[in-house]
Coordinates of C-alpha atoms and ligand atoms in Angstrom, one line a residue:
M33 CA 0.1 0.0 0.0
V34 CA 1.2 3.6 -0.9
T35 CA 2.4 5.4 2.1
A36 CA 0.1 8.7 2.8
V37 CA 3.1 10.8 2.0
M38 CA 3.7 10.2 -1.9
P39 CA 7.0 8.2 -1.8
T40 CA 8.9 10.5 -4.3
Y41 CA 11.9 10.5 -2.0
G42 CA 14.0 7.8 -0.8
R43 CA 14.1 9.1 2.8
I44 CA 16.8 8.6 5.4
D45 CA 14.9 7.2 8.5
I46 CA 15.5 9.9 11.0
A47 CA 13.1 12.5 12.0
F48 CA 14.3 15.8 13.6
E49 CA 12.6 17.3 16.5
N50 CA 14.6 20.5 17.0
G51 CA 17.4 22.7 15.8
E52 CA 20.0 24.9 17.4
G53 CA 22.5 26.8 15.2
S54 CA 24.7 24.2 13.4
Y55 CA 23.1 21.2 15.3
L56 CA 19.9 19.0 14.9
F57 CA 18.3 16.8 17.4
D58 CA 16.4 13.7 16.3
T59 CA 13.4 12.1 18.1
N60 CA 15.7 9.8 20.0
G61 CA 17.6 12.8 21.2
E62 CA 20.6 12.1 19.1
K63 CA 22.6 15.3 18.2
Y64 CA 23.9 15.8 14.7
L65 CA 26.1 18.4 13.3
D66 CA 24.2 19.8 10.3
F67 CA 26.4 20.4 7.2
A68 CA 23.4 19.7 5.0
T69 CA 21.4 22.7 6.1
G70 CA 18.3 21.5 4.3
I71 CA 20.2 21.5 0.9
A72 CA 21.8 24.9 1.5
T73 CA 18.6 26.4 2.7
N74 CA 19.2 27.0 6.6
S75 CA 21.7 29.6 5.7
L76 CA 22.0 30.8 9.3
G77 CA 21.5 27.4 10.8
H78 CA 18.4 26.6 13.0
C79 CA 16.4 28.8 15.0
H80 CA 18.5 32.0 14.7
P81 CA 17.3 34.3 17.4
H82 CA 16.9 37.2 15.0
L83 CA 14.9 35.1 12.4
V84 CA 12.7 33.5 15.1
A85 CA 11.9 36.9 16.6
A86 CA 11.3 38.5 13.2
V87 CA 9.0 35.7 12.1
Q88 CA 7.1 35.4 15.6
E89 CA 6.5 39.2 15.6
Q90 CA 5.1 39.1 12.0
A91 CA 3.2 36.0 12.8
A92 CA 1.1 37.8 15.4
K93 CA 0.4 40.6 13.1
L94 CA -0.4 39.5 9.5
W95 CA 0.6 36.4 7.3
H96 CA -0.8 36.8 4.1
V97 CA -2.9 39.3 1.9
S98 CA -2.0 38.4 -1.8
N99 CA -0.3 40.6 -4.3
L100 CA -3.5 42.5 -4.9
Y101 CA -2.3 44.8 -2.4
N102 CA 0.8 46.8 -1.5
I103 CA 3.1 44.8 0.9
P104 CA 5.6 47.0 2.7
Q105 CA 7.8 44.2 3.8
Q106 CA 8.0 43.0 0.2
Q107 CA 8.8 46.4 -1.2
R108 CA 11.4 46.7 1.5
F109 CA 13.1 43.5 0.7
A110 CA 13.1 44.3 -3.1
D111 CA 14.7 47.6 -2.5
R112 CA 17.5 45.9 -0.5
L113 CA 18.1 43.3 -3.2
V114 CA 18.2 45.9 -5.7
E115 CA 20.5 48.1 -3.6
N116 CA 22.8 45.1 -3.2
S117 CA 22.9 43.4 -6.8
F118 CA 22.9 44.1 -10.6
A119 CA 19.0 44.2 -10.6
D120 CA 16.6 47.0 -10.9
T121 CA 13.4 45.0 -10.1
V122 CA 12.5 41.7 -8.4
F123 CA 9.4 39.3 -8.5
F124 CA 8.7 37.1 -5.5
C125 CA 7.7 33.4 -5.6
N126 CA 8.2 30.4 -3.3
S127 CA 10.7 28.0 -4.5
G128 CA 13.7 27.7 -6.9
A129 CA 11.9 26.0 -9.8
E130 CA 9.4 28.8 -9.6
A131 CA 12.1 31.3 -9.5
M132 CA 13.7 29.8 -12.7
E133 CA 10.5 29.4 -14.5
G134 CA 10.0 33.2 -13.8
C135 CA 13.5 33.9 -15.3
L136 CA 12.6 32.1 -18.5
K137 CA 9.2 34.0 -18.8
V138 CA 11.0 37.3 -18.3
A139 CA 13.7 36.4 -21.0
R140 CA 11.2 35.2 -23.6
K141 CA 8.9 38.3 -22.9
Y142 CA 11.7 40.6 -23.4
H143 CA 12.3 39.5 -26.9
F144 CA 8.7 39.2 -27.8
E145 CA 8.1 42.7 -26.8
N146 CA 11.3 43.7 -28.5
G147 CA 9.9 42.6 -31.7
E148 CA 11.8 39.3 -31.9
P149 CA 9.1 36.9 -30.9
K150 CA 11.1 33.9 -32.4
R151 CA 13.8 34.4 -29.8
E152 CA 12.5 31.6 -27.6
E153 CA 15.3 29.1 -27.3
I154 CA 17.3 28.7 -24.1
V155 CA 20.9 27.4 -24.1
C156 CA 21.7 25.4 -21.0
A157 CA 24.8 23.6 -19.7
T158 CA 25.3 19.9 -19.2
G159 CA 25.2 18.9 -15.5
A160 CA 22.6 21.5 -14.9
F161 CA 19.9 21.4 -12.3
H162 CA 17.0 24.2 -12.5
G163 CA 14.1 22.4 -10.7
R164 CA 11.3 19.6 -11.0
T165 CA 8.6 21.6 -12.9
L166 CA 7.9 20.3 -16.4
T167 CA 9.8 23.3 -17.8
T168 CA 12.7 23.5 -15.5
L169 CA 13.2 19.7 -16.2
S170 CA 13.7 20.6 -19.8
A171 CA 16.3 23.3 -18.8
G172 CA 18.1 20.8 -16.6
D173 CA 20.4 18.2 -17.8
S174 CA 18.7 15.0 -16.3
E175 CA 17.3 12.6 -18.7
K176 CA 16.2 10.4 -15.6
Y177 CA 14.4 13.2 -14.1
R178 CA 12.5 13.8 -17.3
E179 CA 11.5 10.2 -18.2
G180 CA 7.9 9.4 -18.2
F181 CA 6.6 12.9 -17.9
G182 CA 5.1 13.4 -21.3
P183 CA 5.6 16.0 -23.9
R184 CA 8.5 18.2 -23.1
P185 CA 8.5 21.9 -23.2
D186 CA 10.9 22.4 -26.0
G187 CA 13.1 25.3 -26.9
F188 CA 16.0 24.0 -24.8
H189 CA 19.5 22.8 -25.9
H190 CA 22.5 21.8 -23.9
V191 CA 26.1 22.5 -24.5
A192 CA 29.1 21.3 -22.2
F193 CA 29.6 23.3 -19.3
G194 CA 32.8 25.4 -19.6
N195 CA 33.0 25.0 -23.2
L196 CA 32.7 28.3 -25.0
N197 CA 33.2 27.0 -28.4
E198 CA 30.0 24.8 -28.0
M199 CA 28.3 27.9 -26.5
R200 CA 29.1 30.2 -29.3
A201 CA 28.0 27.4 -31.8
A202 CA 24.6 27.1 -30.2
M203 CA 23.8 30.9 -30.7
S204 CA 21.3 31.7 -33.4
D205 CA 18.7 34.3 -34.0
K206 CA 16.4 32.1 -32.1
T207 CA 18.2 32.3 -28.9
A208 CA 16.4 34.0 -26.1
A209 CA 19.0 33.5 -23.4
I210 CA 21.9 31.5 -22.0
L211 CA 21.3 29.9 -18.6
V212 CA 23.9 28.5 -16.3
E213 CA 24.5 28.1 -12.6
P214 CA 27.7 30.1 -11.6
I215 CA 28.4 27.0 -9.4
Q216 CA 26.7 23.9 -10.3
G217 CA 25.3 22.5 -7.0
E218 CA 23.2 19.1 -7.7
G219 CA 25.6 18.4 -10.7
G220 CA 28.5 17.9 -8.3
I221 CA 29.8 21.4 -6.9
N222 CA 31.3 22.7 -10.2
P223 CA 32.4 26.2 -10.0
A224 CA 32.5 28.0 -13.4
S225 CA 35.7 29.8 -13.9
S226 CA 35.6 33.6 -14.1
A227 CA 37.0 33.7 -17.6
Y228 CA 33.9 31.3 -18.6
L229 CA 31.3 33.4 -16.9
Q230 CA 33.0 36.8 -18.5
S231 CA 33.0 35.2 -22.0
L232 CA 29.1 34.1 -21.5
R233 CA 28.4 37.8 -20.9
D234 CA 30.3 38.9 -24.1
I235 CA 28.6 36.1 -26.4
A236 CA 25.2 37.0 -24.9
D237 CA 25.9 40.7 -25.9
E238 CA 27.3 39.8 -29.1
F239 CA 24.3 37.7 -30.2
N240 CA 21.7 40.0 -28.8
T241 CA 20.5 37.5 -26.2
L242 CA 20.1 37.4 -22.4
L243 CA 22.3 36.0 -19.6
I244 CA 20.5 34.2 -16.8
F245 CA 22.3 33.0 -13.8
D246 CA 20.6 30.4 -11.6
E247 CA 21.8 31.2 -8.2
V248 CA 19.2 29.4 -6.2
Q249 CA 21.8 27.4 -4.7
C250 CA 25.1 29.4 -4.9
G251 CA 23.6 32.7 -4.1
M252 CA 22.8 34.3 -0.7
G253 CA 26.4 34.3 0.6
R254 CA 27.3 30.6 -0.2
S255 CA 30.0 31.7 -2.3
G256 CA 31.6 34.2 0.1
K257 CA 30.1 37.0 -1.8
L258 CA 26.3 37.9 -1.5
F259 CA 26.0 36.4 -5.1
A260 CA 28.4 34.2 -6.8
Y261 CA 28.5 36.4 -10.0
E262 CA 30.5 38.8 -7.9
T263 CA 33.2 36.6 -7.7
A264 CA 33.7 36.6 -11.4
N265 CA 33.0 40.3 -11.9
V266 CA 30.2 39.7 -14.4
T267 CA 26.6 40.5 -14.0
P268 CA 23.6 38.7 -15.6
D269 CA 20.5 40.2 -17.0
I270 CA 18.2 38.0 -14.9
M271 CA 18.8 35.9 -11.9
G272 CA 17.0 33.3 -9.8
L273 CA 17.4 33.0 -6.1
A274 CA 15.6 30.7 -3.6
K275 CA 16.9 28.1 -1.0
G276 CA 19.2 30.3 1.4
I277 CA 17.2 33.4 0.8
G278 CA 14.6 32.7 3.3
G279 CA 16.7 30.8 6.1
G280 CA 14.4 28.0 5.8
F281 CA 11.2 29.8 5.1
P282 CA 10.1 29.1 1.5
V283 CA 11.1 32.2 -0.6
G284 CA 12.1 32.5 -4.3
A285 CA 13.1 35.7 -6.3
V286 CA 13.4 36.6 -9.8
L287 CA 15.9 39.6 -10.2
A288 CA 16.2 41.4 -13.5
T289 CA 17.6 44.6 -14.9
E290 CA 14.9 47.2 -16.1
K291 CA 15.7 46.4 -19.6
A292 CA 15.4 42.6 -19.3
A293 CA 12.0 42.9 -17.3
S294 CA 10.7 45.6 -19.8
G295 CA 7.9 43.2 -20.9
M296 CA 6.7 42.4 -17.5
V297 CA 3.9 44.6 -17.2
P298 CA 0.7 44.0 -14.8
G299 CA -1.0 40.7 -15.5
T300 CA 1.9 39.0 -17.2
H301 CA 3.1 36.9 -14.2
G302 CA 1.8 36.1 -10.8
S303 CA 2.2 34.0 -7.5
T304 CA -0.4 33.9 -4.9
Y305 CA 1.9 33.5 -1.9
G306 CA 4.9 35.1 -3.5
G307 CA 6.4 37.7 -1.2
N308 CA 3.9 37.4 1.4
P309 CA 4.4 39.4 4.8
L310 CA 5.5 36.3 6.6
A311 CA 7.9 35.2 4.0
M312 CA 9.4 38.6 3.7
A313 CA 9.8 39.0 7.5
A314 CA 12.1 35.9 7.3
A315 CA 13.8 37.0 4.2
N316 CA 14.5 40.6 5.5
A317 CA 15.8 39.1 8.8
V318 CA 18.2 36.8 6.9
L319 CA 19.5 39.8 4.8
D320 CA 20.0 41.8 8.0
V321 CA 22.4 39.2 9.1
M322 CA 24.2 38.7 5.8
L323 CA 24.8 42.4 5.3
E324 CA 26.4 42.9 8.9
K325 CA 29.7 44.0 8.4
G326 CA 32.4 41.0 8.3
F327 CA 29.7 38.4 7.8
L328 CA 30.6 37.5 4.2
S329 CA 34.2 37.7 4.7
S330 CA 33.9 35.2 7.7
V331 CA 32.3 33.0 5.1
V332 CA 35.3 33.2 3.0
K333 CA 37.7 32.6 5.9
K334 CA 35.8 29.7 7.2
G335 CA 35.5 28.2 3.8
T336 CA 39.1 28.5 3.1
K337 CA 40.0 26.7 6.5
L338 CA 37.4 24.0 5.8
K339 CA 38.6 23.5 2.2
D340 CA 42.4 23.4 3.2
D341 CA 41.5 21.0 6.1
L342 CA 39.4 18.7 3.6
V343 CA 42.4 18.9 1.1
S344 CA 44.7 17.6 3.9
L345 CA 42.2 14.8 4.6
V346 CA 42.1 13.9 0.8
E347 CA 46.0 13.3 1.2
K348 CA 45.7 11.4 4.4
H349 CA 42.7 9.1 3.2
S350 CA 43.3 8.8 -0.5
T351 CA 41.8 5.4 -0.6
V352 CA 38.4 7.0 0.5
L353 CA 38.6 10.7 -0.6
E354 CA 39.5 11.6 -4.2
S355 CA 39.3 15.4 -4.2
V356 CA 37.8 18.5 -2.8
R357 CA 36.0 21.3 -5.0
G358 CA 34.0 24.3 -4.5
V359 CA 34.1 27.8 -3.2
G360 CA 33.1 29.6 0.1
L361 CA 31.0 27.4 2.1
M362 CA 29.7 25.5 -1.0
L363 CA 32.1 22.5 -1.0
G364 CA 32.2 19.1 -2.4
I365 CA 34.1 15.9 -1.4
K366 CA 34.6 13.5 -4.5
S367 CA 34.3 10.0 -3.1
V368 CA 36.3 7.1 -4.1
G369 CA 33.7 4.7 -3.1
P370 CA 29.9 5.2 -3.7
N371 CA 29.1 8.7 -2.3
L372 CA 25.9 7.3 -0.6
E373 CA 27.9 5.0 1.4
L374 CA 30.3 7.7 2.5
M375 CA 27.5 10.1 3.4
A376 CA 25.8 7.1 5.5
A377 CA 29.3 6.6 7.1
F378 CA 29.5 10.3 8.1
R379 CA 25.8 10.0 9.3
E380 CA 26.8 7.3 11.6
N381 CA 29.4 9.8 13.1
K382 CA 26.6 12.3 13.5
L383 CA 27.7 14.6 10.6
L384 CA 25.0 15.4 7.9
T385 CA 25.9 16.1 4.3
V386 CA 24.1 15.9 0.9
V387 CA 24.5 13.8 -2.1
A388 CA 25.4 15.3 -5.4
G389 CA 26.3 14.3 -9.1
E390 CA 29.6 13.0 -10.2
N391 CA 29.9 10.9 -6.9
V392 CA 30.3 13.9 -4.7
V393 CA 29.2 14.6 -1.2
R394 CA 28.2 18.0 -0.7
V395 CA 29.4 20.0 2.4
L396 CA 27.2 22.8 3.2
P397 CA 27.4 24.3 6.7
P398 CA 25.3 27.2 7.9
L399 CA 27.1 30.2 6.8
N400 CA 27.4 31.3 10.4
V401 CA 29.0 28.0 11.4
S402 CA 31.8 28.7 14.1
E403 CA 35.4 27.7 13.5
E404 CA 35.0 25.0 16.2
E405 CA 32.1 23.4 14.6
I406 CA 34.2 23.2 11.3
S407 CA 37.0 21.6 13.3
E408 CA 34.5 19.3 14.7
A409 CA 33.2 18.3 11.2
V410 CA 36.9 17.8 10.0
Q411 CA 37.6 15.5 12.9
K412 CA 34.3 13.6 12.2
I413 CA 35.4 13.2 8.5
D414 CA 38.9 12.0 9.4
Q415 CA 37.3 9.4 11.9
T416 CA 35.0 8.1 9.4
C417 CA 37.6 7.7 6.7
S418 CA 39.9 5.9 9.1
Q419 CA 36.9 3.6 10.0
V420 CA 35.9 3.1 6.2
S421 CA 39.4 2.3 5.0
S422 CA 40.3 -0.3 7.8
Ligands
PLP605 C1 17.3 23.4 -5.7 C2 17.6 24.1 -7.0 C3 16.6 24.5 -7.8 C4 15.1 24.2 -7.5 O1 14.7 24.7 -6.2 P1 13.4 24.1 -5.6 O2 13.0 25.1 -4.5 O3 13.5 22.8 -5.2 O4 12.2 24.2 -6.6 C5 16.9 25.3 -8.9 N1 18.2 25.5 -9.2 C6 19.2 25.2 -8.6 C7 20.6 25.6 -8.9 C8 18.9 24.5 -7.4 O5 20.0 24.1 -6.5

């Protein structure tokens, strides 16, 4: 008999009861160090006092009104994103897939309004993940995820991630946009080089098409900058955000330049929940912390320490760990044996991580993790590797 919860996930048999900072406690009282953060989503760990206070205060006042009315908390958050990014305007929604759908709509509408309605095609990258809706499955690279779900929204091409010749060759007068993740997450923690991202900007300009970055996972401080594109010194025309933006509260956002969003007039897009007062209280509170002086530089510092320590562990345990990749606090360990087994072994030692493509285990601590907690994780990984290899 089917379970009441539709069995779309192969779930790990643990249920958590409460969380505190970088730790989670399960229903048996076991304590775990959480370097999974709900897949890069609990960006400030669990129950951060500032987030809890902001959400509690808002919850007692007003949760939802719909976008039929002005929402001051949403206007404030949009102003702050605009002030701190390339964007001139922001649309709010509730998830990463919804954000990426919004990005695609903005791009196609731009060309339509610009007198080039045939520019509908999106050139994406191998290894890409953009969500699980029918259209974002077409944008992503996983054939397995698409299989069995009927007619596929077309207009998507894939070229090798990092390969500029292929990207250039894929351009035509039908291209609406180039879409990439500056750091691929699901695909296995693959950072694009700055030179690649800069060249994508040049190609997009040369061929009169738009550049979309999917920063659903790598955005909001993960890379050590507020947005990963800043590390490459390139700006997109359109960008999707979600995951870490609400610190665990469901929030998604489509950011765009004024030019790229020129087709998005009243009635062209919508989302009932998008940007409601409760979600915006969480998101504004997350941004309060991330914009504090020294916060992002501490992510860089801690990320460098963690990566250096992991590199040492790869040298020490070369029969278990193959390599380390990533930037900031978005790191991946490529496993020698099956990544799921390594993850399970980490979990036995009460360290939580996340699976990724290319046999990688993602290491995604809260961005406000302490140096002591990083040392604790490194010690757990060291210990696990010794156990696995013996
Ligand atoms: C997780 C993810 C998505 C999809 O986000 P959902 O909130 O699960 O819909 C899209 N793009 C990237 C890069 C992601 O990591």
